[in-house]
Protein backbone atom coordinates (compact mmCIF):
# COMPACT_ATOMS: atom_id res chain seq x y z
CA UNK A 1 0.00 0.00 0.00
CA UNK A 2 1.36 3.44 -0.90
CA UNK A 3 0.74 6.69 0.97
CA UNK A 4 -0.45 9.77 -0.88
CA UNK A 5 2.16 12.57 -0.58
CA UNK A 6 1.09 15.73 1.22
CA UNK A 7 0.75 18.91 -0.84
CA UNK A 8 3.56 21.45 -0.34
CA UNK A 9 3.16 24.53 1.82
CA UNK A 10 2.10 27.61 -0.18
CA UNK A 11 5.18 29.55 1.04
CA UNK A 12 7.64 26.74 0.41
CA UNK A 13 10.23 28.06 2.92
CA UNK A 14 10.08 30.23 6.01
CA UNK A 15 10.41 33.97 5.17
CA UNK A 16 12.54 34.44 8.29
CA UNK A 17 15.08 31.64 8.22
CA UNK A 18 14.42 29.83 4.88
CA UNK A 19 13.57 26.59 6.68
CA UNK A 20 11.53 24.23 4.46
CA UNK A 21 7.87 24.15 5.43
CA UNK A 22 5.34 21.35 5.37
CA UNK A 23 1.69 21.47 4.49
CA UNK A 24 -0.44 22.73 7.38
CA UNK A 25 2.38 24.53 9.25
CA UNK A 26 1.18 27.74 10.94
CA UNK A 27 4.51 28.59 12.61
CA UNK A 28 8.08 27.86 11.53
CA UNK A 29 9.51 24.98 13.53
CA UNK A 30 13.01 26.52 13.51
CA UNK A 31 12.53 30.22 14.28
CA UNK A 32 8.86 30.41 15.29
CA UNK A 33 7.92 32.80 12.49
CA UNK A 34 4.16 33.41 12.27
CA UNK A 35 3.38 32.06 8.84
CA UNK A 36 -0.16 33.39 8.87
CA UNK A 37 1.24 36.93 8.66
CA UNK A 38 3.01 36.13 5.41
CA UNK A 39 1.08 35.48 2.24
CA UNK A 40 2.36 33.75 -0.86
CA UNK A 41 3.21 35.82 -3.91
CA UNK A 42 0.00 36.32 -5.87
CA UNK A 43 -0.26 34.59 -9.17
CA UNK A 44 0.32 36.72 -12.23
CA UNK A 45 -3.04 37.20 -13.91
CA UNK A 46 -3.49 36.60 -17.59
CA UNK A 47 -3.29 39.89 -19.46
CA UNK A 48 -6.12 40.25 -21.97
CA UNK A 49 -5.28 41.22 -25.53
CA UNK A 50 -5.96 44.85 -26.25
CA UNK A 51 -8.66 45.23 -28.84
CA UNK A 52 -8.80 45.83 -31.71
CA UNK A 53 -5.85 43.83 -33.04
CA UNK A 54 -4.51 44.60 -36.49
CA UNK A 55 -4.10 41.07 -37.81
CA UNK A 56 -1.90 40.87 -40.92
CA UNK A 57 -3.15 39.40 -44.15
CA UNK A 58 -2.28 35.70 -44.69
CA UNK A 59 0.64 35.02 -47.02
CA UNK A 60 -0.15 34.14 -50.65
CA UNK A 61 -0.68 30.45 -51.37
CA UNK A 62 0.25 28.55 -54.51
CA UNK A 63 -2.85 26.70 -55.81
CA UNK A 64 -0.63 23.70 -56.66
CA UNK A 65 0.83 23.51 -53.14
CA UNK A 66 -0.27 20.75 -50.79
CA UNK A 67 0.18 22.94 -47.71
CA UNK A 68 -2.33 25.43 -46.40
CA UNK A 69 -1.66 29.08 -45.67
CA UNK A 70 -0.22 29.44 -42.19
CA UNK A 71 0.65 32.24 -39.79
CA UNK A 72 4.10 31.98 -38.24
CA UNK A 73 5.19 33.33 -34.86
CA UNK A 74 6.96 36.30 -36.40
CA UNK A 75 3.85 37.35 -38.31
CA UNK A 76 1.73 38.11 -35.22
CA UNK A 77 2.31 40.88 -32.67
CA UNK A 78 2.61 40.06 -28.99
CA UNK A 79 4.91 38.78 -26.26
CA UNK A 80 5.61 35.45 -24.67
CA UNK A 81 4.93 34.50 -21.03
CA UNK A 82 8.14 36.27 -19.94
CA UNK A 83 7.23 39.57 -21.55
CA UNK A 84 9.70 39.21 -24.41
CA UNK A 85 8.86 39.77 -28.06
CA UNK A 86 7.87 36.70 -29.99
CA UNK A 87 10.67 35.17 -32.11
CA UNK A 88 10.96 36.20 -35.72
CA UNK A 89 12.86 33.17 -37.04
CA UNK A 90 11.56 32.43 -40.56
CA UNK A 91 9.80 29.09 -40.94
CA UNK A 92 10.03 27.18 -44.24
CA UNK A 93 7.22 24.89 -45.37
CA UNK A 94 8.03 24.61 -49.06
CA UNK A 95 10.84 25.11 -51.54
CA UNK A 96 9.94 28.75 -52.37
CA UNK A 97 13.05 30.81 -51.45
CA UNK A 98 12.44 33.64 -49.03
CA UNK A 99 13.50 37.15 -49.95
CA UNK A 100 16.33 38.48 -47.81
CA UNK A 101 15.37 40.93 -45.15
CA UNK A 102 16.15 44.56 -46.03
CA UNK A 103 19.65 45.38 -44.87
CA UNK A 104 20.10 41.92 -43.36
CA UNK A 105 21.87 38.76 -44.39
CA UNK A 106 20.46 36.74 -47.23
CA UNK A 107 18.00 34.05 -46.19
CA UNK A 108 18.45 30.35 -46.97
CA UNK A 109 18.00 29.40 -50.59
CA UNK A 110 16.61 26.22 -52.05
CA UNK A 111 19.26 23.61 -52.87
CA UNK A 112 19.87 22.95 -56.51
CA UNK A 113 20.21 19.70 -58.33
CA UNK A 114 23.76 19.40 -59.70
CA UNK A 115 22.51 17.37 -62.66
CA UNK A 116 20.06 20.04 -63.85
CA UNK A 117 21.18 23.69 -63.71
CA UNK A 118 18.73 25.81 -61.77
CA UNK A 119 16.48 22.88 -60.84
CA UNK A 120 15.70 22.25 -57.18
CA UNK A 121 17.26 19.17 -55.67
CA UNK A 122 15.16 16.14 -54.86
CA UNK A 123 14.05 15.99 -51.22
CA UNK A 124 16.45 14.20 -48.91
CA UNK A 125 15.06 10.92 -47.52
CA UNK A 126 14.06 11.04 -43.87
CA UNK A 127 16.54 8.29 -43.03
CA UNK A 128 19.55 10.19 -44.43
CA UNK A 129 21.83 11.77 -41.80
CA UNK A 130 21.55 15.51 -41.35
CA UNK A 131 24.49 17.49 -42.76
CA UNK A 132 26.96 18.87 -40.30
CA UNK A 133 26.65 22.65 -39.70
CA UNK A 134 29.16 24.83 -41.48
CA UNK A 135 31.88 26.26 -39.31
CA UNK A 136 31.03 29.69 -38.03
CA UNK A 137 27.36 29.34 -39.00
CA UNK A 138 26.23 30.11 -35.46
CA UNK A 139 27.95 32.00 -32.71
CA UNK A 140 26.71 29.62 -29.98
CA UNK A 141 27.31 26.40 -31.96
CA UNK A 142 23.56 25.78 -32.27
CA UNK A 143 22.29 24.09 -35.42
CA UNK A 144 18.83 25.10 -36.60
CA UNK A 145 17.00 22.28 -38.36
CA UNK A 146 14.77 23.16 -41.26
CA UNK A 147 11.07 22.42 -40.85
CA UNK A 148 10.04 19.08 -42.43
CA UNK A 149 8.32 19.23 -45.78
CA UNK A 150 5.01 17.33 -45.59
CA UNK A 151 5.15 16.73 -49.33
CA UNK A 152 8.51 15.01 -49.27
CA UNK A 153 6.97 11.53 -49.12
CA UNK A 154 4.64 12.38 -52.00
CA UNK A 155 7.30 13.93 -54.21
CA UNK A 156 10.00 11.34 -53.59
CA UNK A 157 10.11 8.92 -56.46
CA UNK A 158 10.23 5.19 -55.63
CA UNK A 159 13.56 3.48 -55.92
CA UNK A 160 14.04 1.66 -59.23
CA UNK A 161 13.37 -2.05 -59.11
CA UNK A 162 16.34 -4.30 -59.56
CA UNK A 163 16.33 -6.16 -62.85
CA UNK A 164 16.43 -9.96 -62.46
CA UNK A 165 19.56 -11.74 -63.51
CA UNK A 166 19.50 -13.35 -66.95
CA UNK A 167 17.85 -16.75 -66.89
CA UNK A 168 16.01 -16.21 -63.59
CA UNK A 169 12.27 -15.93 -62.99
CA UNK A 170 11.20 -12.93 -60.88
CA UNK A 171 9.34 -13.80 -57.67
CA UNK A 172 5.60 -12.95 -57.63
CA UNK A 173 4.48 -10.12 -55.39
CA UNK A 174 2.26 -10.85 -52.42
CA UNK A 175 -1.05 -9.01 -52.24
CA UNK A 176 -1.02 -6.57 -49.36
CA UNK A 177 -2.95 -7.79 -46.37
CA UNK A 178 -4.34 -10.90 -48.02
CA UNK A 179 -1.94 -13.40 -46.51
CA UNK A 180 -1.59 -15.15 -49.86
CA UNK A 181 1.62 -15.50 -51.81
CA UNK A 182 5.18 -15.32 -50.54
CA UNK A 183 6.13 -13.03 -47.71
CA UNK A 184 7.19 -9.58 -48.96
CA UNK A 185 10.85 -8.73 -48.71
CA UNK A 186 11.87 -5.80 -46.54
CA UNK A 187 15.18 -4.10 -46.09
CA UNK A 188 16.74 -5.17 -42.80
CA UNK A 189 16.77 -2.76 -39.90
CA UNK A 190 20.38 -1.98 -38.92
CA UNK A 191 21.46 -4.30 -36.16
CA UNK A 192 18.33 -6.44 -36.38
CA UNK A 193 19.32 -9.24 -38.73
CA UNK A 194 19.31 -9.60 -42.47
CA UNK A 195 16.55 -10.53 -44.87
CA UNK A 196 17.82 -14.07 -45.21
CA UNK A 197 18.14 -14.84 -41.48
CA UNK A 198 14.84 -16.78 -41.45
CA UNK A 199 13.06 -14.61 -38.88
CA UNK A 200 9.56 -13.25 -39.44
CA UNK A 201 8.73 -9.65 -40.20
CA UNK A 202 6.71 -7.69 -37.60
CA UNK A 203 3.00 -7.53 -38.46
CA UNK A 204 2.75 -4.04 -36.94
CA UNK A 205 5.63 -2.00 -38.37
CA UNK A 206 6.51 -4.38 -41.24
CA UNK A 207 10.15 -3.42 -40.80
CA UNK A 208 11.58 -5.06 -37.70
CA UNK A 209 12.41 -8.70 -37.12
CA UNK A 210 10.67 -10.86 -34.52
CA UNK A 211 12.91 -12.18 -31.76
CA UNK A 212 12.70 -15.54 -30.04
CA UNK A 213 10.23 -14.23 -27.44
CA UNK A 214 7.72 -13.13 -30.06
CA UNK A 215 8.38 -9.37 -29.93
CA UNK A 216 9.51 -7.01 -32.68
CA UNK A 217 13.06 -5.83 -32.20
CA UNK A 218 12.21 -2.54 -33.93
CA UNK A 219 8.89 -1.38 -32.43
CA UNK A 220 8.47 -3.83 -29.54
CA UNK A 221 5.03 -5.00 -30.71
CA UNK A 222 3.99 -8.44 -29.46
CA UNK A 223 3.32 -10.77 -32.36
CA UNK A 224 0.19 -12.94 -32.51
CA UNK A 225 0.82 -16.53 -31.51
CA UNK A 226 -0.12 -19.39 -33.76
CA UNK A 227 -2.71 -20.61 -31.26
CA UNK A 228 -4.37 -17.22 -30.77
CA UNK A 229 -6.80 -18.12 -33.55
CA UNK A 230 -7.09 -21.55 -35.19
CA UNK A 231 -9.50 -22.92 -37.77
CA UNK A 232 -9.82 -26.30 -39.46
CA UNK A 233 -12.43 -27.61 -41.87
CA UNK A 234 -13.02 -31.10 -43.23
CA UNK A 235 -15.93 -32.19 -45.43
CA UNK A 236 -17.93 -33.42 -42.42
CA UNK A 237 -16.59 -31.39 -39.46
CA UNK A 238 -15.17 -27.94 -38.74
CA UNK A 239 -13.73 -26.21 -35.67
CA UNK A 240 -12.61 -22.74 -34.60
CA UNK A 241 -10.63 -21.69 -31.52
CA UNK A 242 -9.87 -18.13 -30.39
CA UNK A 243 -7.88 -16.62 -27.53
CA UNK A 244 -10.71 -14.27 -26.61
CA UNK A 245 -10.35 -10.71 -25.37
CA UNK A 246 -9.13 -11.11 -21.80
CA UNK A 247 -6.62 -13.97 -21.68
CA UNK A 248 -3.00 -13.52 -22.71
CA UNK A 249 -2.88 -16.90 -24.47
CA UNK A 250 -5.19 -19.59 -25.82
CA UNK A 251 -5.31 -22.56 -23.44
CA UNK A 252 -8.00 -24.39 -25.45
CA UNK A 253 -7.27 -26.96 -28.12
CA UNK A 254 -9.21 -29.14 -30.54
CA UNK A 255 -8.71 -32.03 -32.93
CA UNK A 256 -10.98 -33.08 -35.80
CA UNK A 257 -10.71 -36.04 -38.13
CA UNK A 258 -12.56 -38.42 -40.41
CA UNK A 259 -12.49 -42.21 -40.55
CA UNK A 260 -14.02 -45.06 -42.52
CA UNK A 261 -15.89 -47.82 -40.71
CA UNK A 262 -15.43 -51.48 -41.69
CA UNK A 263 -18.67 -51.41 -43.70
CA UNK A 264 -17.34 -48.47 -45.74
CA UNK A 265 -19.56 -45.80 -44.16
CA UNK A 266 -17.90 -42.54 -43.10
CA UNK A 267 -17.37 -41.33 -39.55
CA UNK A 268 -16.58 -37.82 -38.32
CA UNK A 269 -15.15 -36.95 -34.94
CA UNK A 270 -14.20 -33.87 -32.94
CA UNK A 271 -12.42 -33.46 -29.60
CA UNK A 272 -12.33 -30.16 -27.67
CA UNK A 273 -10.22 -29.56 -24.56
CA UNK A 274 -10.09 -26.62 -22.15
CA UNK A 275 -6.90 -26.13 -20.12
CA UNK A 276 -7.38 -25.43 -16.40
CA UNK A 277 -5.92 -21.94 -15.93
CA UNK A 278 -4.95 -22.49 -12.29
CA UNK A 279 -2.76 -25.45 -13.26
CA UNK A 280 0.74 -25.50 -14.73
CA UNK A 281 1.04 -25.50 -18.54
CA UNK A 282 -2.69 -25.74 -19.27
CA UNK A 283 -2.11 -25.05 -22.96
CA UNK A 284 0.16 -28.08 -23.21
CA UNK A 285 -2.37 -30.23 -21.35
CA UNK A 286 -5.24 -29.39 -23.69
CA UNK A 287 -3.11 -29.91 -26.80
CA UNK A 288 -1.77 -33.28 -25.61
CA UNK A 289 -5.23 -34.52 -24.59
CA UNK A 290 -6.91 -33.55 -27.87
CA UNK A 291 -4.20 -35.15 -29.99
CA UNK A 292 -4.14 -38.38 -27.96
CA UNK A 293 -7.92 -38.80 -28.08
CA UNK A 294 -8.04 -38.17 -31.81
CA UNK A 295 -5.30 -40.70 -32.50
CA UNK A 296 -7.13 -43.42 -30.55
CA UNK A 297 -10.44 -42.75 -32.32
CA UNK A 298 -8.88 -42.69 -35.78
CA UNK A 299 -7.23 -46.06 -35.06
CA UNK A 300 -10.15 -47.76 -33.26
CA UNK A 301 -13.12 -46.94 -35.50
CA UNK A 302 -11.79 -48.59 -38.69
CA UNK A 303 -11.06 -51.76 -36.67
CA UNK A 304 -14.75 -52.11 -35.88
CA UNK A 305 -14.63 -50.94 -32.25
CA UNK A 306 -18.03 -49.64 -31.22
CA UNK A 307 -18.07 -45.86 -31.25
CA UNK A 308 -19.04 -45.53 -27.58
CA UNK A 309 -16.28 -47.89 -26.47
CA UNK A 310 -13.80 -46.07 -28.70
CA UNK A 311 -14.77 -42.79 -27.04
CA UNK A 312 -14.14 -44.26 -23.59
CA UNK A 313 -10.71 -45.49 -24.65
CA UNK A 314 -9.92 -42.11 -26.19
CA UNK A 315 -10.64 -40.25 -22.94
CA UNK A 316 -8.46 -42.69 -20.99
CA UNK A 317 -5.63 -42.16 -23.46
CA UNK A 318 -6.06 -38.40 -23.19
CA UNK A 319 -5.80 -38.62 -19.39
CA UNK A 320 -2.59 -40.63 -19.66
CA UNK A 321 -1.12 -38.04 -22.04
CA UNK A 322 -1.82 -35.25 -19.55
CA UNK A 323 -0.42 -37.32 -16.67
CA UNK A 324 2.79 -37.76 -18.63
CA UNK A 325 3.30 -33.98 -18.71
CA UNK A 326 3.54 -33.92 -14.92
CA UNK A 327 6.03 -36.79 -14.88
CA UNK A 328 8.49 -34.97 -17.15
CA UNK A 329 8.10 -31.63 -15.37
CA UNK A 330 11.25 -29.93 -14.09
CA UNK A 331 12.30 -29.95 -10.45
CA UNK A 332 11.42 -26.29 -9.92
CA UNK A 333 7.77 -27.09 -10.70
CA UNK A 334 7.33 -29.81 -8.10
CA UNK A 335 5.32 -27.51 -5.85
CA UNK A 336 3.00 -26.33 -8.65
CA UNK A 337 -0.28 -27.85 -9.73
CA UNK A 338 0.03 -30.59 -12.32
CA UNK A 339 -1.10 -29.81 -15.89
CA UNK A 340 -4.85 -30.31 -16.23
CA UNK A 341 -7.70 -29.83 -18.69
CA UNK A 342 -11.28 -30.83 -19.44
CA UNK A 343 -12.36 -32.80 -22.49
CA UNK A 344 -15.48 -33.34 -24.58
CA UNK A 345 -15.72 -35.29 -27.80
CA UNK A 346 -18.31 -36.45 -30.30
CA UNK A 347 -18.52 -39.08 -33.03
CA UNK A 348 -21.07 -39.12 -35.85
CA UNK A 349 -21.09 -42.55 -37.49
CA UNK A 350 -23.60 -45.06 -38.81
CA UNK A 351 -26.69 -43.10 -37.76
CA UNK A 352 -25.43 -42.81 -34.17
CA UNK A 353 -24.32 -39.78 -32.22
CA UNK A 354 -21.77 -40.51 -29.50
CA UNK A 355 -20.53 -38.03 -26.90
CA UNK A 356 -17.96 -38.38 -24.12
CA UNK A 357 -16.66 -35.88 -21.58
CA UNK A 358 -14.89 -35.11 -18.32
CA UNK A 359 -15.28 -31.63 -16.84
CA UNK A 360 -17.53 -28.75 -17.85
CA UNK A 361 -17.00 -28.62 -21.61
CA UNK A 362 -20.31 -29.40 -23.33
CA UNK A 363 -22.05 -30.92 -26.34
CA UNK A 364 -25.40 -29.68 -27.73
CA UNK A 365 -27.81 -31.02 -30.32
CA UNK A 366 -29.42 -28.44 -32.63
CA UNK A 367 -31.84 -29.88 -35.26
CA UNK A 368 -31.99 -28.34 -38.71
CA UNK A 369 -35.73 -27.87 -38.21
CA UNK A 370 -35.69 -25.18 -35.54
CA UNK A 371 -39.31 -25.93 -34.66
CA UNK A 372 -37.98 -29.14 -33.06
CA UNK A 373 -36.49 -28.76 -29.59
CA UNK A 374 -32.69 -28.65 -29.18
CA UNK A 375 -30.97 -30.49 -26.33
CA UNK A 376 -27.87 -30.43 -24.17
CA UNK A 377 -26.14 -33.81 -24.38
CA UNK A 378 -23.68 -33.57 -21.45
CA UNK A 379 -23.80 -32.89 -17.70
CA UNK A 380 -21.09 -30.74 -16.15
CA UNK A 381 -18.60 -32.06 -13.61
CA UNK A 382 -18.87 -28.85 -11.61
CA UNK A 383 -19.97 -27.44 -8.28
CA UNK A 384 -23.07 -25.90 -9.82
CA UNK A 385 -24.18 -29.19 -11.37
CA UNK A 386 -23.74 -30.98 -8.04
CA UNK A 387 -25.87 -28.38 -6.26
CA UNK A 388 -28.62 -28.78 -8.85
CA UNK A 389 -28.44 -32.58 -8.76
CA UNK A 390 -28.68 -32.57 -4.96
CA UNK A 391 -31.74 -30.31 -5.07
CA UNK A 392 -30.03 -27.61 -3.00
CA UNK A 393 -30.33 -24.93 -5.71
CA UNK A 394 -32.08 -24.45 -8.98
CA UNK A 395 -29.98 -24.03 -12.10
CA UNK A 396 -30.25 -20.24 -12.18
CA UNK A 397 -29.15 -19.91 -8.56
CA UNK A 398 -26.29 -22.37 -8.91
CA UNK A 399 -24.76 -20.80 -12.00
CA UNK A 400 -25.08 -17.32 -10.51
CA UNK A 401 -22.84 -18.35 -7.62
CA UNK A 402 -19.14 -17.47 -7.79
CA UNK A 403 -18.30 -21.16 -7.26
CA UNK A 404 -20.36 -22.29 -10.27
CA UNK A 405 -17.39 -23.03 -12.53
CA UNK A 406 -15.35 -24.89 -9.94
CA UNK A 407 -14.93 -28.26 -11.67
CA UNK A 408 -15.10 -31.58 -9.86
CA UNK A 409 -13.70 -33.69 -12.69
CA UNK A 410 -10.70 -33.12 -14.97
CA UNK A 411 -7.78 -34.83 -16.69
CA UNK A 412 -4.51 -34.53 -14.79
CA UNK A 413 -2.14 -36.27 -12.41
CA UNK A 414 -3.78 -34.63 -9.37
CA UNK A 415 -7.37 -35.42 -10.39
CA UNK A 416 -9.68 -37.72 -8.54
CA UNK A 417 -10.42 -41.19 -9.86
CA UNK A 418 -11.03 -40.86 -13.60
CA UNK A 419 -14.67 -41.40 -14.54
CA UNK A 420 -15.20 -40.87 -18.29
CA UNK A 421 -18.82 -40.15 -19.20
CA UNK A 422 -20.15 -41.48 -22.50
CA UNK A 423 -23.60 -41.48 -24.05
CA UNK A 424 -25.10 -42.66 -27.36
CA UNK A 425 -28.04 -41.10 -29.20
CA UNK A 426 -29.92 -41.96 -32.38
CA UNK A 427 -31.53 -38.80 -33.76
CA UNK A 428 -34.55 -39.18 -36.02
CA UNK A 429 -33.88 -35.96 -37.97
CA UNK A 430 -30.88 -34.10 -39.37
CA UNK A 431 -29.10 -31.53 -37.25
CA UNK A 432 -25.76 -30.30 -35.97
CA UNK A 433 -23.72 -31.39 -32.96
CA UNK A 434 -22.04 -28.50 -31.11
CA UNK A 435 -18.93 -29.41 -29.09
CA UNK A 436 -17.58 -26.42 -27.16
CA UNK A 437 -15.80 -25.04 -24.10
CA UNK A 438 -17.35 -22.75 -21.51
CA UNK A 439 -15.90 -19.77 -23.36
CA UNK A 440 -18.84 -20.19 -25.75
CA UNK A 441 -21.63 -21.63 -23.64
CA UNK A 442 -21.21 -18.86 -21.06
CA UNK A 443 -22.89 -16.67 -23.69
CA UNK A 444 -25.42 -19.30 -24.85
CA UNK A 445 -25.93 -21.54 -21.85
CA UNK A 446 -29.26 -23.14 -22.58
CA UNK A 447 -29.93 -25.38 -25.57
CA UNK A 448 -32.51 -22.90 -26.84
CA UNK A 449 -29.95 -20.11 -26.56
CA UNK A 450 -27.43 -22.12 -28.55
CA UNK A 451 -30.02 -22.87 -31.25
CA UNK A 452 -30.98 -19.21 -31.45
CA UNK A 453 -27.43 -18.00 -32.23
CA UNK A 454 -26.70 -20.91 -34.60
CA UNK A 455 -26.95 -19.93 -38.29
CA UNK A 456 -29.74 -21.80 -40.11
CA UNK A 457 -27.31 -23.17 -42.71
CA UNK A 458 -24.90 -24.65 -40.16
CA UNK A 459 -25.32 -28.14 -41.60
CA UNK A 460 -24.17 -26.95 -45.03
CA UNK A 461 -21.52 -24.47 -43.87
CA UNK A 462 -20.14 -25.73 -40.55
CA UNK A 463 -16.99 -23.59 -40.61
CA UNK A 464 -18.97 -20.41 -41.19
CA UNK A 465 -21.36 -21.36 -38.41
CA UNK A 466 -18.46 -22.01 -36.03
CA UNK A 467 -17.03 -18.59 -36.88
CA UNK A 468 -20.40 -17.00 -36.13
CA UNK A 469 -20.58 -18.71 -32.74
CA UNK A 470 -17.08 -17.57 -31.82
CA UNK A 471 -18.02 -14.06 -32.92
CA UNK A 472 -21.09 -14.20 -30.68
CA UNK A 473 -18.88 -14.97 -27.67
CA UNK A 474 -16.44 -12.20 -28.59
CA UNK A 475 -19.29 -9.72 -28.94
CA UNK A 476 -20.50 -10.78 -25.51
CA UNK A 477 -17.16 -9.89 -23.92
CA UNK A 478 -14.80 -12.76 -24.78
CA UNK A 479 -13.84 -13.26 -21.13
CA UNK A 480 -12.42 -16.75 -21.77
CA UNK A 481 -10.83 -18.76 -24.55
CA UNK A 482 -13.47 -19.85 -27.06
CA UNK A 483 -13.45 -23.17 -28.92
CA UNK A 484 -16.28 -24.83 -30.84
CA UNK A 485 -16.51 -27.76 -33.26
CA UNK A 486 -19.56 -28.55 -35.39
CA UNK A 487 -20.46 -31.97 -36.78
CA UNK A 488 -23.43 -32.05 -39.20
CA UNK A 489 -25.61 -35.12 -38.70
CA UNK A 490 -27.51 -36.60 -41.63
CA UNK A 491 -29.87 -39.55 -41.52
CA UNK A 492 -28.22 -42.65 -42.99
CA UNK A 493 -29.49 -43.87 -46.31
CA UNK A 494 -31.60 -47.05 -46.25
CA UNK A 495 -29.48 -50.17 -46.16
CA UNK A 496 -26.43 -48.50 -44.63
CA UNK A 497 -24.56 -50.46 -42.02
CA UNK A 498 -24.45 -49.63 -38.34
CA UNK A 499 -21.47 -48.82 -36.20
CSV table of N, CA and C in Angstrom, one decimal, residues 23 28 76 86 131 153 204 213 218 230 275 310 439 448 472:
chain,number,residue,atom,x,y,z
A,23,UNK,N,3.1,21.1,4.6
A,23,UNK,CA,1.7,21.5,4.5
A,23,UNK,C,1.0,21.5,5.9
A,28,UNK,N,6.8,28.5,11.9
A,28,UNK,CA,8.1,27.9,11.5
A,28,UNK,C,8.6,27.1,12.7
A,76,UNK,N,2.8,37.6,-36.1
A,76,UNK,CA,1.7,38.1,-35.2
A,76,UNK,C,2.4,38.9,-34.1
A,86,UNK,N,7.9,38.0,-29.4
A,86,UNK,CA,7.9,36.7,-30.0
A,86,UNK,C,9.0,36.5,-31.0
A,131,UNK,N,23.1,17.0,-42.5
A,131,UNK,CA,24.5,17.5,-42.8
A,131,UNK,C,25.0,18.3,-41.6
A,153,UNK,N,7.3,12.9,-48.8
A,153,UNK,CA,7.0,11.5,-49.1
A,153,UNK,C,6.2,11.4,-50.4
A,204,UNK,N,3.2,-5.4,-37.3
A,204,UNK,CA,2.7,-4.0,-36.9
A,204,UNK,C,3.5,-3.0,-37.8
A,213,UNK,N,11.3,-14.3,-28.4
A,213,UNK,CA,10.2,-14.2,-27.4
A,213,UNK,C,8.9,-13.8,-28.1
A,218,UNK,N,12.2,-3.9,-33.5
A,218,UNK,CA,12.2,-2.5,-33.9
A,218,UNK,C,11.2,-1.7,-33.2
A,230,UNK,N,-7.3,-20.4,-34.4
A,230,UNK,CA,-7.1,-21.5,-35.2
A,230,UNK,C,-8.4,-22.0,-35.8
A,275,UNK,N,-7.9,-26.1,-21.2
A,275,UNK,CA,-6.9,-26.1,-20.1
A,275,UNK,C,-7.4,-25.4,-18.8
A,310,UNK,N,-15.0,-46.8,-28.2
A,310,UNK,CA,-13.8,-46.1,-28.7
A,310,UNK,C,-13.7,-44.7,-28.0
A,439,UNK,N,-16.1,-21.1,-22.8
A,439,UNK,CA,-15.9,-19.8,-23.4
A,439,UNK,C,-17.0,-19.4,-24.3
A,448,UNK,N,-31.8,-23.8,-26.0
A,448,UNK,CA,-32.5,-22.9,-26.8
A,448,UNK,C,-31.7,-21.7,-27.2
A,472,UNK,N,-20.1,-14.5,-31.7
A,472,UNK,CA,-21.1,-14.2,-30.7
A,472,UNK,C,-20.5,-14.1,-29.3
